[in-house]
XYZ file of C-alpha atoms in Angstrom:
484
model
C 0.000 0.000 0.000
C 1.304 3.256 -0.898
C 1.230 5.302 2.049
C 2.202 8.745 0.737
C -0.895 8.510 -1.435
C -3.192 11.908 -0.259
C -6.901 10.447 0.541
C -8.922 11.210 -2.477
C -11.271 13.641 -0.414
C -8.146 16.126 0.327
C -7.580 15.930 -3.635
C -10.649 16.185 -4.922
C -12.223 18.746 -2.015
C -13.273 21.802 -2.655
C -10.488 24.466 -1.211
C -10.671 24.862 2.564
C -10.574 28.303 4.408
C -6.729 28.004 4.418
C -6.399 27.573 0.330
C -9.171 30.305 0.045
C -7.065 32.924 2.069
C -3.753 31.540 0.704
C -5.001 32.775 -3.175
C -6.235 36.086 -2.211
C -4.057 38.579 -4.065
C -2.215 41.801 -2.555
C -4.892 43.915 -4.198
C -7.775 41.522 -1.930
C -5.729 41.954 1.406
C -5.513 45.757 0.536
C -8.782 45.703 -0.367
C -9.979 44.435 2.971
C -7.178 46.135 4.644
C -8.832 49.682 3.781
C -12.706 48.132 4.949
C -10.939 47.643 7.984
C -9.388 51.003 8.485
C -12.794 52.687 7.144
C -14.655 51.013 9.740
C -12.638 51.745 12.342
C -12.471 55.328 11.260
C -16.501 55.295 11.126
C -16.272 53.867 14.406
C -13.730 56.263 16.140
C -15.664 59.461 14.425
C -19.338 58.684 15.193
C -19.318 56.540 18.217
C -21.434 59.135 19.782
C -24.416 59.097 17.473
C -24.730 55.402 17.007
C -26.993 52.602 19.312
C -25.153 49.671 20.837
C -27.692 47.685 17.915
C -26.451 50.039 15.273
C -22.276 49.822 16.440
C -23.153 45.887 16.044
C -24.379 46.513 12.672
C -21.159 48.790 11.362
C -18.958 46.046 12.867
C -20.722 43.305 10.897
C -20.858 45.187 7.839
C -16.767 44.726 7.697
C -16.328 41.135 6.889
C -19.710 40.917 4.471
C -18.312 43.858 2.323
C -14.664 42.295 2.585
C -16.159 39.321 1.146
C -18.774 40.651 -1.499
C -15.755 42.555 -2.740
C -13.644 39.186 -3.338
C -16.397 37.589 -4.824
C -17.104 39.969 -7.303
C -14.108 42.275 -8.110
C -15.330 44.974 -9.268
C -16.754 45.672 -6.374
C -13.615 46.367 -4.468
C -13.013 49.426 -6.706
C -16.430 50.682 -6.819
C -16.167 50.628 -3.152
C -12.984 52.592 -2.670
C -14.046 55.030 -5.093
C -17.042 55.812 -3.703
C -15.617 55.897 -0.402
C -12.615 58.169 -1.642
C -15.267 60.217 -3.221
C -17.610 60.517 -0.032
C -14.797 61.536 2.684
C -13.633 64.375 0.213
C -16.825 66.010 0.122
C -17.212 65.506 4.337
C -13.953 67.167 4.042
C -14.851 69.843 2.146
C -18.193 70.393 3.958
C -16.478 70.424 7.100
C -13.612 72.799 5.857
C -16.552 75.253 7.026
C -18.442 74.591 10.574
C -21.595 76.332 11.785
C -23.254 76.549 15.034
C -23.963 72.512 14.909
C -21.967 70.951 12.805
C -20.412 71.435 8.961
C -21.672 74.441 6.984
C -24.423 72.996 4.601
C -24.265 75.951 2.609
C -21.162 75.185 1.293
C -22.657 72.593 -1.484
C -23.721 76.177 -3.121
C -19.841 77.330 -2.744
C -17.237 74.749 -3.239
C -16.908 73.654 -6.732
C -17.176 70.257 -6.762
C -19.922 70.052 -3.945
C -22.589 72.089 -6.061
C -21.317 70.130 -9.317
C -20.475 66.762 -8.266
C -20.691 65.411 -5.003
C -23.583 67.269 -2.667
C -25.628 64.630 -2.541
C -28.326 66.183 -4.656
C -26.259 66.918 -7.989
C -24.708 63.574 -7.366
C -27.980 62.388 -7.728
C -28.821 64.419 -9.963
C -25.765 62.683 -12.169
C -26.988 59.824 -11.258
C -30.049 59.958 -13.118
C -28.252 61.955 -15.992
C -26.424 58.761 -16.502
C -28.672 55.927 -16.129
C -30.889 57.692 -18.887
C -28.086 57.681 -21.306
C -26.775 54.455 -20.637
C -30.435 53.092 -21.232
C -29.951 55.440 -25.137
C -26.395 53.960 -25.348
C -27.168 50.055 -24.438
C -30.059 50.426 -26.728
C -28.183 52.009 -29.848
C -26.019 48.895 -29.284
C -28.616 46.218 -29.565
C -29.682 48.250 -32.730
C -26.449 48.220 -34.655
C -25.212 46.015 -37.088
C -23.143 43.206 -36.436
C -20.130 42.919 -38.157
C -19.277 39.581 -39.850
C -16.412 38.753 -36.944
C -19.596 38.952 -34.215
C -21.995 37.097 -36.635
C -25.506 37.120 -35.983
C -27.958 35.361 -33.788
C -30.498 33.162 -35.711
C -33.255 31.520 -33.701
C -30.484 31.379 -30.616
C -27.563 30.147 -33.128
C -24.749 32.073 -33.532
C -23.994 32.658 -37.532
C -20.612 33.607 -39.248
C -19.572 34.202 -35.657
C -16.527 32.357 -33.981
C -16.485 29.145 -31.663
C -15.461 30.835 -28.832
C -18.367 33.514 -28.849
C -20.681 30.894 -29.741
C -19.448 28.759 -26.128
C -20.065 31.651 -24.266
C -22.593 31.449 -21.418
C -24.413 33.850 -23.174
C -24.464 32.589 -26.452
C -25.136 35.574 -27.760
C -22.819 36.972 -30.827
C -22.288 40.563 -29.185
C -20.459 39.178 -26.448
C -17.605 40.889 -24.246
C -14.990 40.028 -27.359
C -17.159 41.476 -29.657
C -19.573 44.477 -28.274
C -19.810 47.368 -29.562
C -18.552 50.555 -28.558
C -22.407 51.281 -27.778
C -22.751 48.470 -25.394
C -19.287 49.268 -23.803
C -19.727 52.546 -23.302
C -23.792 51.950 -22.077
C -22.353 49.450 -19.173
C -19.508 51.646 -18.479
C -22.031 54.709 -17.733
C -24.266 52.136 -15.828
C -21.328 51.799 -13.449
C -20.674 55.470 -13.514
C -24.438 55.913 -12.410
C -24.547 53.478 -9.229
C -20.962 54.954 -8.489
C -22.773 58.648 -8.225
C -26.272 57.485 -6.948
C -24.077 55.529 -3.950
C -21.812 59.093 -3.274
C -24.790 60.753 -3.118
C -27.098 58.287 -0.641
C -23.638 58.373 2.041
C -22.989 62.185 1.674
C -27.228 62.872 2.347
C -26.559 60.003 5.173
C -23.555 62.690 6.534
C -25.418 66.077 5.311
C -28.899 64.840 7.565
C -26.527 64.830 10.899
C -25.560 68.367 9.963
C -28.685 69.793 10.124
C -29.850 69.510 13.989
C -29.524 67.104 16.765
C -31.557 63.916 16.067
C -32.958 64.654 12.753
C -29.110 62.663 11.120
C -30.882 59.405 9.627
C -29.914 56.272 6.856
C -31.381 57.636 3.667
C -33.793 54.951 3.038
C -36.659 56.923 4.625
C -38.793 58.328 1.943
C -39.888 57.777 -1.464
C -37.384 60.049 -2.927
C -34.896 58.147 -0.926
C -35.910 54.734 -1.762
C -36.223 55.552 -5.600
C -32.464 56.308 -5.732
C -32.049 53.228 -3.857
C -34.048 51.097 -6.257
C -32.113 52.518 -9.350
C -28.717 51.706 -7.981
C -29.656 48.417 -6.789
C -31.299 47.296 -9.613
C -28.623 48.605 -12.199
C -25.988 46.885 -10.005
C -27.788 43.356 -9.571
C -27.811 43.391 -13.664
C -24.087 44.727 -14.294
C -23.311 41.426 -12.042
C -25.534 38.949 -14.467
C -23.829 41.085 -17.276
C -20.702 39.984 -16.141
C -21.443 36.298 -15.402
C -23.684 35.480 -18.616
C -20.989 37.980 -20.802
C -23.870 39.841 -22.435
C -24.496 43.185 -22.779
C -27.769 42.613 -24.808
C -29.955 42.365 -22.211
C -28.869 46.128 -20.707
C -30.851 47.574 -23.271
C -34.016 45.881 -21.221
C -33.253 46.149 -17.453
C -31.906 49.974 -17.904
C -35.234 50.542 -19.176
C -36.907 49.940 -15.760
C -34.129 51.535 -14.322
C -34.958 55.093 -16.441
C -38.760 54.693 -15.224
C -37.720 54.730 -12.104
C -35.844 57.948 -12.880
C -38.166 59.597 -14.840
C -40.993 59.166 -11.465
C -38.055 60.700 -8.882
C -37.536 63.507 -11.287
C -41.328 64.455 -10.793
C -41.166 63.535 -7.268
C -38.342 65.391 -6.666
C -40.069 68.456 -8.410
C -43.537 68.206 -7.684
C -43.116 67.393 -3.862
C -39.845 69.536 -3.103
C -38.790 65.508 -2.070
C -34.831 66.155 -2.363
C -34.886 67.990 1.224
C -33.920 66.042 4.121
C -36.573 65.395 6.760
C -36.869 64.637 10.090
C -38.429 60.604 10.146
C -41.384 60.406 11.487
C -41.721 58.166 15.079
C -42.658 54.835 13.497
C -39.247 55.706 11.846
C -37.347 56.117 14.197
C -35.856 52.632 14.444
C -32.392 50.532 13.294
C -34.284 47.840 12.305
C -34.914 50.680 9.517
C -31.167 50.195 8.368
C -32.084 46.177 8.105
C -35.365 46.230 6.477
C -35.865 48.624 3.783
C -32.661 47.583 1.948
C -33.514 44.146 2.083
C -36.697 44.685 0.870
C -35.682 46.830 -1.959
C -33.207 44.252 -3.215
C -36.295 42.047 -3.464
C -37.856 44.650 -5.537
C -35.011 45.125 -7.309
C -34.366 41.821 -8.726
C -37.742 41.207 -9.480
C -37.851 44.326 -11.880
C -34.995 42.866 -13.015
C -36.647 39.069 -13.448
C -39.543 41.172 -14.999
C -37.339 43.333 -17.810
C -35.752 39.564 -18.624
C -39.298 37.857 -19.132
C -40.376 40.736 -21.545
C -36.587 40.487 -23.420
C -37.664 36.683 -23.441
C -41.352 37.009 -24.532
C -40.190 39.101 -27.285
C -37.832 36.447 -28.237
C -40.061 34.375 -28.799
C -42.768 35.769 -30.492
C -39.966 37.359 -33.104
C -41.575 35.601 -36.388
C -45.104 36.215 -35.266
C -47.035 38.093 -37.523
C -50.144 38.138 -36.384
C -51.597 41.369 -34.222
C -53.965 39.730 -32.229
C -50.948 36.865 -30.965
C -48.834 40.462 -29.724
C -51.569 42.821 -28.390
C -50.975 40.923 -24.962
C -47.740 41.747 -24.362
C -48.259 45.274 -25.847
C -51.271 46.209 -23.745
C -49.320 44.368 -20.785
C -46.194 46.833 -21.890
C -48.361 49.569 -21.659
C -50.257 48.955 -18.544
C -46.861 48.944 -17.003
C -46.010 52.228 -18.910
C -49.635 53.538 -17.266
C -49.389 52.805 -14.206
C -47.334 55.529 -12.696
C -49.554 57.763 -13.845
C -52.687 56.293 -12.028
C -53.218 58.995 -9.658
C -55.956 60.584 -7.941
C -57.097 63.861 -9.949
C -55.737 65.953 -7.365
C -52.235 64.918 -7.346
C -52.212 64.255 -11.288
C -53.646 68.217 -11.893
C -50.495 69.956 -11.447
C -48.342 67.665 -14.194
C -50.802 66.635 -16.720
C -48.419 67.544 -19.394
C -45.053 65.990 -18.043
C -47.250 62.305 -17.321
C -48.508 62.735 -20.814
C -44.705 63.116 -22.372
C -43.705 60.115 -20.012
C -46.704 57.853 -21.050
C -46.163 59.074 -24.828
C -42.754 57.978 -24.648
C -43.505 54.764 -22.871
C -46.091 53.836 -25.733
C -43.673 54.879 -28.603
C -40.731 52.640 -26.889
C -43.045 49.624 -26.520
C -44.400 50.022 -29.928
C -40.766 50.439 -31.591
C -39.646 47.146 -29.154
C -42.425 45.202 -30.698
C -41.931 46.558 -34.520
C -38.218 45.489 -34.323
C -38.875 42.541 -32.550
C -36.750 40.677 -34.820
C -34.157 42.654 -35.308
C -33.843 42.975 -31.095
C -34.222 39.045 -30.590
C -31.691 37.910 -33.334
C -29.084 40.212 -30.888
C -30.609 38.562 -27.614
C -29.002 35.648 -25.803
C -30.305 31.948 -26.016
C -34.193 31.419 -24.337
C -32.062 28.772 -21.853
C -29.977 31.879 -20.724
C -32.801 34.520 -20.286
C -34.693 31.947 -18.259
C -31.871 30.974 -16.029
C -31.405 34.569 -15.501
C -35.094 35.422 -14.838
C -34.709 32.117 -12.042
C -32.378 33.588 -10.480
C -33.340 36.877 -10.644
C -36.289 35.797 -8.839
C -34.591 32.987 -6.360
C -32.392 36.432 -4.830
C -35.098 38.699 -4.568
C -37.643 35.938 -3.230
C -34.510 35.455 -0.430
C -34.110 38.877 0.657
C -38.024 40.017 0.547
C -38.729 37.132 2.878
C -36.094 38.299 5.350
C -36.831 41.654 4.639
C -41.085 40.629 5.516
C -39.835 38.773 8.857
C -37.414 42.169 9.640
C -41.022 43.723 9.052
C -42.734 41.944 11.284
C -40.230 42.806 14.186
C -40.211 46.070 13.683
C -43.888 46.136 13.516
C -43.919 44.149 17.026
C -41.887 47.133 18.807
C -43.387 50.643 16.865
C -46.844 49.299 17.295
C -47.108 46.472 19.690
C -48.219 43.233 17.229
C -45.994 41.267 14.282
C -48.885 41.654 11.806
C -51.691 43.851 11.498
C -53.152 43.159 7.982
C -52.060 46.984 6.908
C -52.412 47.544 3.313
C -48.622 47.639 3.155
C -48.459 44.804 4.673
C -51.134 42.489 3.029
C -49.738 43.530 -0.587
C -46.427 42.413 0.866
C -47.412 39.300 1.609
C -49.439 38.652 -2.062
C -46.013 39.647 -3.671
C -44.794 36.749 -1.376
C -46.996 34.265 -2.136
C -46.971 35.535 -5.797
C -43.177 34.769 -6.338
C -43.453 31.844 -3.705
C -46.095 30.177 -6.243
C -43.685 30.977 -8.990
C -40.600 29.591 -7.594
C -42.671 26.214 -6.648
C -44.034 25.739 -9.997
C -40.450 26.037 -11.588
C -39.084 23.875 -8.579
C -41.461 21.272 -8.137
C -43.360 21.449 -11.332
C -40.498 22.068 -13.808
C -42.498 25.372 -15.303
C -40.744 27.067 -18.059
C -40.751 29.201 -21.014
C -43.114 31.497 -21.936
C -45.576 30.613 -19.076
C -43.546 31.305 -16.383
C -42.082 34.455 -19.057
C -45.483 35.808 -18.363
C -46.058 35.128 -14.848
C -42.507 36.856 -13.901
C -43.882 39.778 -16.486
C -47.014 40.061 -14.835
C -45.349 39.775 -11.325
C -44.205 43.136 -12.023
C -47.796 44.901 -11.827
C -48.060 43.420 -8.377
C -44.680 44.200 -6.959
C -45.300 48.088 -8.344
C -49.006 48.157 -6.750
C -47.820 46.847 -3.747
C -44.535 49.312 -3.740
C -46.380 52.459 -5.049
C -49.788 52.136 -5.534
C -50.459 51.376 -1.513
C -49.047 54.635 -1.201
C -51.228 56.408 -3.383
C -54.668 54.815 -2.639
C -55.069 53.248 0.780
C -53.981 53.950 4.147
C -53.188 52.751 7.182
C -50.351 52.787 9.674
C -47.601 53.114 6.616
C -49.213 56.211 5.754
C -46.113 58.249 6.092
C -45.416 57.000 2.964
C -48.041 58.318 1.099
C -47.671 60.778 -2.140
């Protein structure tokens, strides 16, 4: 017997903790080097204003961003950037103290504060340039494929080379061969969540400047909560980007994404909504800092799941010619286009003509999307990909919004003395729930695909916005602060 043999589990294993650690590069130990040092920092500087629940929080925070950023690299730099970019404007607000704290004023002063960094023009930027990478992914789906790309045929990649054709995508405008559209769309994607995440931590420092006890997370509002449904959604996607090597799709999900934008520009006009508040006593709470992120990831990713079913419906129904077979999915395109603009006459009086430009635009996108329907799906990837990707899509947010509805239920238990109350916010919650739960049991148990569960995910979408908006504009109850 050969004794210096290794045992086939040690050879075969998957990597322990050690062999993890040992391949981390100098770049991943700096990395998590400067989360350290931040946090500590954080720590050292704000002690004072932070909860024994909410110190627990900032320490746990460390090792969960240490390892999303060496699971996904491009996090790491994202990260550093944004937190380079956030301490120089603290520094610059503070360069100027008033009777409380830093001068405020000063983002109508300094340069870059009333350009770049304030936290409302980087905002501001932010929605600047998710609208144009929306134009620019979209203008890349639309070009012509050169002969080295080839062209996708009925999910067959023609004239095209082996290598883009084995791609996970299997589409031909893969990351070898997009366009300078596509590159540059994805690039300004980035360039968005960079400037919408700036701006949420410098509004997070610029609320403790105002008075004592009005400093809050800026997940609080509907202005607040818009921004941080654009910047999750857009990031959840650049990370399927990455993985599936497609660009294609961007040209879908940014789409949702520029909605979004286009309802916080009103919001932001209409209801003076950029100003920071003080929250409201049901508010005042760190399971706050737990909950509402949690729950927007949910809504997040299934926007996302959503934008992929249409991309996939529309795949499919490519060769149709037939009106009657696409009115569905036109008057479902539209009904999603409408539905921000279902308001009660009172708040709709005062911006007839801007909701009639949005919905205008809405109905000439979805019309163009159909006409070129098979221009768009010969540039899509396979049906097999766009349905993984709406799964798990789905499986993530599905995760998160049930954490996110038991986080609920605790903070329901302490502001108002019961876990469930059947609030309107609450019982819409809980038929997205069972919605996706249904969804995610057909697929799991049931082996529902294709365009079924294409439609279901599509539909899923009018729920999730009813229950995330349209509880807010028509019922009441005790999440009434929320109302428009």
């Amino acid at each position: 017997m050969n004794t210096t043999t290794a045992p086939k589990s040690l050879v075969m294993g998957r990597p322990g903790l050690t062999g993890n650690l040992a391949r981390r590069s100098a770049f991943d130990w700096l990395f998590a080097l400067a989360v350290v040092l931040g946090a500590a920092y954080a720590f050292q500087r704000y002690q004072a204003s932070m909860d024994g629940y909410e110190q627990a929080i900032l320490i746990g925070s460390v090792p969960a961003m240490v390892a999303l950023g060496w699971f996904w690299g491009p996090l790491r730099g994202l990260s550093l950037g944004v937190g380079v970019a956030t301490l120089t404007a603290i520094a610059l607000y503070n360069r100027t103290p008033d009777a409380f704290g830093a001068d405020l004023s000063q983002a109508d002063n300094v340069f870059l504060l009333k350009y770049f960094i304030s936290s409302q023009s980087a905002i501001l930027w932010m929605a600047v340039l998710f609208c144009m990478s929306t134009v620019l992914y979209w203008i890349g789906l639309l070009a012509k494929v050169g002969t080295a790309g080839g062209v996708m045929v009925g999910g067959v990649v023609a004239g095209g080379s082996a290598a883009a054709a084995g791609h996970p995508g299997g589409s031909a405008l893969q990351a070898g061969t997009d366009n300078t559209a596509l590159v540059l769309g994805s690039r300004l994607a980035w360039a968005g969540v960079f400037m919408a995440l700036t701006g949420t931590l410098v509004r997070w420092f610029e609320s403790h400047q105002i008075a004592p006890d009005i400093g809050h997370i800026p997940v609080s509002n509907l202005y607040e909560v818009f921004v941080l449904f654009c910047w999750l959604t857009a990031l959840f996607y650049l990370y399927f980007e990455q993985h599936y090597r497609t660009k294609a799709l961007g040209a879908f999900v940014m789409l949702i994404v520029s909605a979004a934008v286009g309802f916080l520009v009103w919001y932001t006009v209409a209801r003076d909504a950029s100003q920071i508040q003080p929250l409201v006593p049901a508010l005042q709470s760190w399971w706050m800092k737990l909950h509402v992120p949690a729950n927007f990831i949910g809504y997040g990713t299934f926007a996302l799941a959503a934008m992929v079913a249409f991309a996939f419906l529309i795949q499919r129904q490519a060769a149709e010619t037939r009106w009657w077979k696409l009115a569905p999915l036109g008057l479902l395109g539209l009904v999603l286009c409408f539905e921000p603009i279902v308001f009660r006459a009172a708040k709709l009086s005062t911006s007839v003509s801007y909701w009639a430009v949005y919905f205008g635009v809405s109905t000439l996108i979805v019309g163009a999307i159909l006409f070129g329907r098979q221009r768009i799906a010969a540039r899509l990837p396979t049906p097999e990909v766009l349905d993984d990707l709406m799964y798990k899509s789905i499986a993530v947010g599905f995760a998160f919004f049930t954490i996110a509805t038991i986080l609920g239920a605790f903070w329901a238990a302490e502001a108002w003395g019961g876990y469930w109350s059947w609030d309107p916010k609450e019982t819409w919650a809980l038929i997205v729930w069972l919605n996706y739960a249904a969804w995610l049991h057909m697929r799991l148990m049931k082996g529902l695909r294709g365009t079924v569960s294409a439609w279901w995910a599509l539909s899923g979408l009018v729920v999730t916005t009813f229950a995330f908006l349209g509880v807010n504009m028509f019922l009441s109850g005790l999440h009434s602060y929320g109302e428009l």
